[in-house]
Amino acid sequence: DQNNIHHVIDAVLRFSRVLCVELVAYVPNLALSARSLDATERAVDAIVFRRCYAVLFPFFTRLTQKQDLSLCAAYDNSTIAQKKVSHSAFDEARRGLLSAADTKPPLAKLELITTALRHLARAGGEEDVDADILLPLAVDCIRAAHISNLNAHLAYIEAFCHSRDFLGAQGYAV
């Protein structure tokens, strides 16, 4: 149920924040700088989401089931953008997407997707890659990776990453 997932999301995020605050209260050195506080927050999130993933992710799979079935049907279409690209960089991007699908912390998933897009940009062979080049490569890479529940992974990332995580390259990636 969509209402229940929002309550679960809020509860998990609150738990993660409270755990982080308690940890910093117990070990104040973890908050000496913005960088160390950010690292602490990421570490706490990683622990929480590794533990909660098996319970949380099925909600997103059910919520995006129709979109993911449509996407899987499109995987059978032939690829068009791969003809003039670096195949090693394209394969690195495909492996990055597969790693993102196997990763549990949402921020780590987002970082792997961002890295995969950087590989695709490199595969395109141009220094400044715009969406006209990158989007067809991304579509082909997603097809090549055959991730059966990509929309669920994206919804999971969107639900549990902080808004600041969607700035810059990471925001562009999603």
PDB file of C-alpha atoms in Angstrom:
ATOM      1  CA  ASP A   1       0.000   0.000   0.000  1.00  0.00           C
ATOM      2  CA  GLN A   2       1.377   3.400  -1.013  1.00  0.00           C
ATOM      3  CA  ASN A   3       0.436   5.097   2.294  1.00  0.00           C
ATOM      4  CA  ASN A   4       2.238   2.445   4.295  1.00  0.00           C
ATOM      5  CA  ILE A   5       5.441   2.809   2.297  1.00  0.00           C
ATOM      6  CA  HIS A   6       5.585   6.522   3.121  1.00  0.00           C
ATOM      7  CA  HIS A   7       5.274   5.727   6.828  1.00  0.00           C
ATOM      8  CA  VAL A   8       7.994   3.107   6.523  1.00  0.00           C
ATOM      9  CA  ILE A   9      10.269   5.517   4.625  1.00  0.00           C
ATOM     10  CA  ASP A  10       9.779   8.202   7.280  1.00  0.00           C
ATOM     11  CA  ALA A  11      10.415   5.745  10.097  1.00  0.00           C
ATOM     12  CA  VAL A  12      13.615   4.367   8.559  1.00  0.00           C
ATOM     13  CA  LEU A  13      14.968   7.845   7.793  1.00  0.00           C
ATOM     14  CA  ARG A  14      14.145   9.050  11.309  1.00  0.00           C
ATOM     15  CA  PHE A  15      15.780   5.964  12.816  1.00  0.00           C
ATOM     16  CA  SER A  16      18.910   6.521  10.755  1.00  0.00           C
ATOM     17  CA  ARG A  17      19.108  10.205  11.772  1.00  0.00           C
ATOM     18  CA  VAL A  18      18.508   9.436  15.458  1.00  0.00           C
ATOM     19  CA  LEU A  19      21.158   6.730  15.370  1.00  0.00           C
ATOM     20  CA  CYS A  20      23.598   9.166  13.805  1.00  0.00           C
ATOM     21  CA  VAL A  21      22.836  11.878  16.387  1.00  0.00           C
ATOM     22  CA  GLU A  22      23.261   9.389  19.222  1.00  0.00           C
ATOM     23  CA  LEU A  23      26.533   8.143  17.777  1.00  0.00           C
ATOM     24  CA  VAL A  24      27.877  11.699  17.465  1.00  0.00           C
ATOM     25  CA  ALA A  25      26.739  12.482  21.015  1.00  0.00           C
ATOM     26  CA  TYR A  26      28.632   9.431  22.235  1.00  0.00           C
ATOM     27  CA  VAL A  27      31.721  10.088  20.064  1.00  0.00           C
ATOM     28  CA  PRO A  28      31.907  13.871  19.487  1.00  0.00           C
ATOM     29  CA  ASN A  29      35.054  13.573  17.342  1.00  0.00           C
ATOM     30  CA  LEU A  30      32.837  12.194  14.572  1.00  0.00           C
ATOM     31  CA  ALA A  31      31.423  15.695  14.089  1.00  0.00           C
ATOM     32  CA  LEU A  32      34.613  17.761  14.186  1.00  0.00           C
ATOM     33  CA  SER A  33      34.136  18.826  10.578  1.00  0.00           C
ATOM     34  CA  ALA A  34      31.382  18.756   7.994  1.00  0.00           C
ATOM     35  CA  ARG A  35      33.348  16.106   6.129  1.00  0.00           C
ATOM     36  CA  SER A  36      33.642  13.779   9.122  1.00  0.00           C
ATOM     37  CA  LEU A  37      29.975  14.307   9.998  1.00  0.00           C
ATOM     38  CA  ASP A  38      28.991  13.479   6.419  1.00  0.00           C
ATOM     39  CA  ALA A  39      31.147  10.343   6.525  1.00  0.00           C
ATOM     40  CA  THR A  40      29.513   9.333   9.807  1.00  0.00           C
ATOM     41  CA  GLU A  41      26.061   9.873   8.348  1.00  0.00           C
ATOM     42  CA  ARG A  42      26.939   7.777   5.289  1.00  0.00           C
ATOM     43  CA  ALA A  43      28.334   4.973   7.449  1.00  0.00           C
ATOM     44  CA  VAL A  44      25.218   4.916   9.638  1.00  0.00           C
ATOM     45  CA  ASP A  45      22.980   4.907   6.560  1.00  0.00           C
ATOM     46  CA  ALA A  46      24.971   2.036   5.071  1.00  0.00           C
ATOM     47  CA  ILE A  47      24.521  -0.030   8.233  1.00  0.00           C
ATOM     48  CA  VAL A  48      20.801   0.747   8.519  1.00  0.00           C
ATOM     49  CA  PHE A  49      20.043   0.057   4.868  1.00  0.00           C
ATOM     50  CA  ARG A  50      22.048  -3.161   4.741  1.00  0.00           C
ATOM     51  CA  ARG A  51      19.925  -4.415   7.642  1.00  0.00           C
ATOM     52  CA  CYS A  52      16.588  -3.106   6.320  1.00  0.00           C
ATOM     53  CA  TYR A  53      17.007  -3.821   2.596  1.00  0.00           C
ATOM     54  CA  ALA A  54      15.320  -7.235   2.586  1.00  0.00           C
ATOM     55  CA  VAL A  55      12.224  -5.706   4.189  1.00  0.00           C
ATOM     56  CA  LEU A  56      12.182  -2.393   2.300  1.00  0.00           C
ATOM     57  CA  PHE A  57      13.054  -3.262  -1.281  1.00  0.00           C
ATOM     58  CA  PRO A  58      10.061  -5.574  -1.956  1.00  0.00           C
ATOM     59  CA  PHE A  59       7.753  -2.569  -1.365  1.00  0.00           C
ATOM     60  CA  PHE A  60       9.455  -0.727  -4.220  1.00  0.00           C
ATOM     61  CA  THR A  61       9.380  -3.808  -6.418  1.00  0.00           C
ATOM     62  CA  ARG A  62       5.602  -4.043  -5.981  1.00  0.00           C
ATOM     63  CA  LEU A  63       5.076  -0.306  -6.494  1.00  0.00           C
ATOM     64  CA  THR A  64       6.978  -0.256  -9.796  1.00  0.00           C
ATOM     65  CA  GLN A  65       6.046  -3.705 -11.074  1.00  0.00           C
ATOM     66  CA  LYS A  66       4.149  -2.485 -14.173  1.00  0.00           C
ATOM     67  CA  GLN A  67       6.913  -0.079 -15.222  1.00  0.00           C
ATOM     68  CA  ASP A  68       9.564  -2.735 -14.719  1.00  0.00           C
ATOM     69  CA  LEU A  69       7.604  -5.297 -16.758  1.00  0.00           C
ATOM     70  CA  SER A  70       7.354  -2.772 -19.589  1.00  0.00           C
ATOM     71  CA  LEU A  71      11.067  -2.093 -19.344  1.00  0.00           C
ATOM     72  CA  CYS A  72      11.901  -5.806 -19.444  1.00  0.00           C
ATOM     73  CA  ALA A  73       9.810  -6.168 -22.609  1.00  0.00           C
ATOM     74  CA  ALA A  74      11.902  -3.404 -24.199  1.00  0.00           C
ATOM     75  CA  TYR A  75      15.140  -5.258 -23.436  1.00  0.00           C
ATOM     76  CA  ASP A  76      14.499  -7.480 -26.446  1.00  0.00           C
ATOM     77  CA  ASN A  77      14.757  -4.567 -28.886  1.00  0.00           C
ATOM     78  CA  SER A  78      18.050  -4.240 -30.715  1.00  0.00           C
ATOM     79  CA  THR A  79      20.574  -1.706 -29.598  1.00  0.00           C
ATOM     80  CA  ILE A  80      21.346   1.320 -31.749  1.00  0.00           C
ATOM     81  CA  ALA A  81      23.858   3.562 -30.019  1.00  0.00           C
ATOM     82  CA  GLN A  82      26.727   1.144 -29.412  1.00  0.00           C
ATOM     83  CA  LYS A  83      28.139   1.252 -32.941  1.00  0.00           C
ATOM     84  CA  LYS A  84      30.672   4.060 -32.414  1.00  0.00           C
ATOM     85  CA  VAL A  85      31.658   3.656 -28.771  1.00  0.00           C
ATOM     86  CA  SER A  86      34.475   2.300 -26.683  1.00  0.00           C
ATOM     87  CA  HIS A  87      33.251  -1.181 -25.834  1.00  0.00           C
ATOM     88  CA  SER A  88      35.445  -1.460 -22.739  1.00  0.00           C
ATOM     89  CA  ALA A  89      33.987   1.741 -21.257  1.00  0.00           C
ATOM     90  CA  PHE A  90      30.477   0.602 -22.243  1.00  0.00           C
ATOM     91  CA  ASP A  91      31.083  -2.739 -20.507  1.00  0.00           C
ATOM     92  CA  GLU A  92      32.394  -0.956 -17.394  1.00  0.00           C
ATOM     93  CA  ALA A  93      29.177   1.071 -17.331  1.00  0.00           C
ATOM     94  CA  ARG A  94      27.076  -2.085 -17.704  1.00  0.00           C
ATOM     95  CA  ARG A  95      28.969  -3.738 -14.840  1.00  0.00           C
ATOM     96  CA  GLY A  96      28.450  -0.584 -12.754  1.00  0.00           C
ATOM     97  CA  LEU A  97      24.682  -0.778 -13.269  1.00  0.00           C
ATOM     98  CA  LEU A  98      24.709  -4.437 -12.286  1.00  0.00           C
ATOM     99  CA  SER A  99      26.709  -3.567  -9.155  1.00  0.00           C
ATOM    100  CA  ALA A 100      24.199  -0.844  -8.315  1.00  0.00           C
ATOM    101  CA  ALA A 101      21.412  -3.409  -8.521  1.00  0.00           C
ATOM    102  CA  ASP A 102      23.292  -5.648  -6.060  1.00  0.00           C
ATOM    103  CA  THR A 103      24.144  -2.827  -3.629  1.00  0.00           C
ATOM    104  CA  LYS A 104      21.903  -2.132  -0.640  1.00  0.00           C
ATOM    105  CA  PRO A 105      22.662   1.404   0.657  1.00  0.00           C
ATOM    106  CA  PRO A 106      20.784   3.904  -1.555  1.00  0.00           C
ATOM    107  CA  LEU A 107      23.613   6.431  -1.720  1.00  0.00           C
ATOM    108  CA  ALA A 108      26.027   3.709  -2.831  1.00  0.00           C
ATOM    109  CA  LYS A 109      23.532   2.730  -5.560  1.00  0.00           C
ATOM    110  CA  LEU A 110      23.358   6.367  -6.678  1.00  0.00           C
ATOM    111  CA  GLU A 111      27.148   6.683  -6.756  1.00  0.00           C
ATOM    112  CA  LEU A 112      27.477   3.504  -8.835  1.00  0.00           C
ATOM    113  CA  ILE A 113      24.886   4.766 -11.335  1.00  0.00           C
ATOM    114  CA  THR A 114      26.719   8.104 -11.548  1.00  0.00           C
ATOM    115  CA  THR A 115      29.999   6.298 -12.171  1.00  0.00           C
ATOM    116  CA  ALA A 116      28.317   4.167 -14.841  1.00  0.00           C
ATOM    117  CA  LEU A 117      27.174   7.332 -16.622  1.00  0.00           C
ATOM    118  CA  ARG A 118      30.705   8.707 -16.449  1.00  0.00           C
ATOM    119  CA  HIS A 119      31.913   5.508 -18.135  1.00  0.00           C
ATOM    120  CA  LEU A 120      29.239   5.940 -20.799  1.00  0.00           C
ATOM    121  CA  ALA A 121      30.342   9.529 -21.366  1.00  0.00           C
ATOM    122  CA  ARG A 122      33.864   8.215 -21.847  1.00  0.00           C
ATOM    123  CA  ALA A 123      32.524   5.502 -24.153  1.00  0.00           C
ATOM    124  CA  GLY A 124      30.972   8.194 -26.347  1.00  0.00           C
ATOM    125  CA  GLY A 125      34.474   9.380 -27.128  1.00  0.00           C
ATOM    126  CA  GLU A 126      33.843  13.100 -26.765  1.00  0.00           C
ATOM    127  CA  GLU A 127      35.039  15.333 -23.964  1.00  0.00           C
ATOM    128  CA  ASP A 128      31.751  17.181 -23.494  1.00  0.00           C
ATOM    129  CA  VAL A 129      28.920  14.705 -23.828  1.00  0.00           C
ATOM    130  CA  ASP A 130      25.402  16.084 -23.946  1.00  0.00           C
ATOM    131  CA  ALA A 131      22.099  14.295 -23.444  1.00  0.00           C
ATOM    132  CA  ASP A 132      21.715  13.638 -27.189  1.00  0.00           C
ATOM    133  CA  ILE A 133      24.718  11.325 -27.035  1.00  0.00           C
ATOM    134  CA  LEU A 134      24.435  10.090 -23.457  1.00  0.00           C
ATOM    135  CA  LEU A 135      20.736   9.144 -23.402  1.00  0.00           C
ATOM    136  CA  PRO A 136      20.873   6.579 -26.262  1.00  0.00           C
ATOM    137  CA  LEU A 137      24.020   5.105 -24.701  1.00  0.00           C
ATOM    138  CA  ALA A 138      22.286   4.886 -21.312  1.00  0.00           C
ATOM    139  CA  VAL A 139      19.273   3.164 -22.861  1.00  0.00           C
ATOM    140  CA  ASP A 140      21.517   0.637 -24.597  1.00  0.00           C
ATOM    141  CA  CYS A 141      23.511   0.083 -21.422  1.00  0.00           C
ATOM    142  CA  ILE A 142      20.323  -0.541 -19.428  1.00  0.00           C
ATOM    143  CA  ARG A 143      19.212  -3.015 -22.103  1.00  0.00           C
ATOM    144  CA  ALA A 144      22.587  -4.756 -22.001  1.00  0.00           C
ATOM    145  CA  ALA A 145      22.500  -4.991 -18.202  1.00  0.00           C
ATOM    146  CA  HIS A 146      18.982  -6.546 -18.170  1.00  0.00           C
ATOM    147  CA  ILE A 147      18.181  -5.279 -14.667  1.00  0.00           C
ATOM    148  CA  SER A 148      14.700  -6.639 -14.094  1.00  0.00           C
ATOM    149  CA  ASN A 149      13.599  -4.076 -11.507  1.00  0.00           C
ATOM    150  CA  LEU A 150      15.438  -0.898 -12.455  1.00  0.00           C
ATOM    151  CA  ASN A 151      12.484   1.355 -11.629  1.00  0.00           C
ATOM    152  CA  ALA A 152      12.303  -0.161  -8.149  1.00  0.00           C
ATOM    153  CA  HIS A 153      15.993   0.635  -7.604  1.00  0.00           C
ATOM    154  CA  LEU A 154      15.472   4.217  -8.785  1.00  0.00           C
ATOM    155  CA  ALA A 155      12.405   4.644  -6.542  1.00  0.00           C
ATOM    156  CA  TYR A 156      14.408   3.245  -3.611  1.00  0.00           C
ATOM    157  CA  ILE A 157      17.217   5.727  -4.279  1.00  0.00           C
ATOM    158  CA  GLU A 158      14.783   8.621  -4.592  1.00  0.00           C
ATOM    159  CA  ALA A 159      13.004   7.685  -1.366  1.00  0.00           C
ATOM    160  CA  PHE A 160      16.064   7.278   0.824  1.00  0.00           C
ATOM    161  CA  CYS A 161      18.752   9.627  -0.468  1.00  0.00           C
ATOM    162  CA  HIS A 162      18.911  13.176   0.859  1.00  0.00           C
ATOM    163  CA  SER A 163      17.964  16.028  -1.451  1.00  0.00           C
ATOM    164  CA  ARG A 164      21.574  17.251  -1.357  1.00  0.00           C
ATOM    165  CA  ASP A 165      22.623  13.942  -2.895  1.00  0.00           C
ATOM    166  CA  PHE A 166      20.743  14.873  -6.075  1.00  0.00           C
ATOM    167  CA  LEU A 167      22.842  17.944  -6.805  1.00  0.00           C
ATOM    168  CA  GLY A 168      25.358  17.964  -9.635  1.00  0.00           C
ATOM    169  CA  ALA A 169      26.310  14.785 -11.479  1.00  0.00           C
ATOM    170  CA  GLN A 170      24.316  12.512  -9.174  1.00  0.00           C
ATOM    171  CA  GLY A 171      21.126  14.458  -9.794  1.00  0.00           C
ATOM    172  CA  TYR A 172      21.770  14.358 -13.530  1.00  0.00           C
ATOM    173  CA  ALA A 173      22.336  10.598 -13.332  1.00  0.00           C
ATOM    174  CA  VAL A 174      18.928   9.886 -11.864  1.00  0.00           C
TER     175      VAL A 174
END
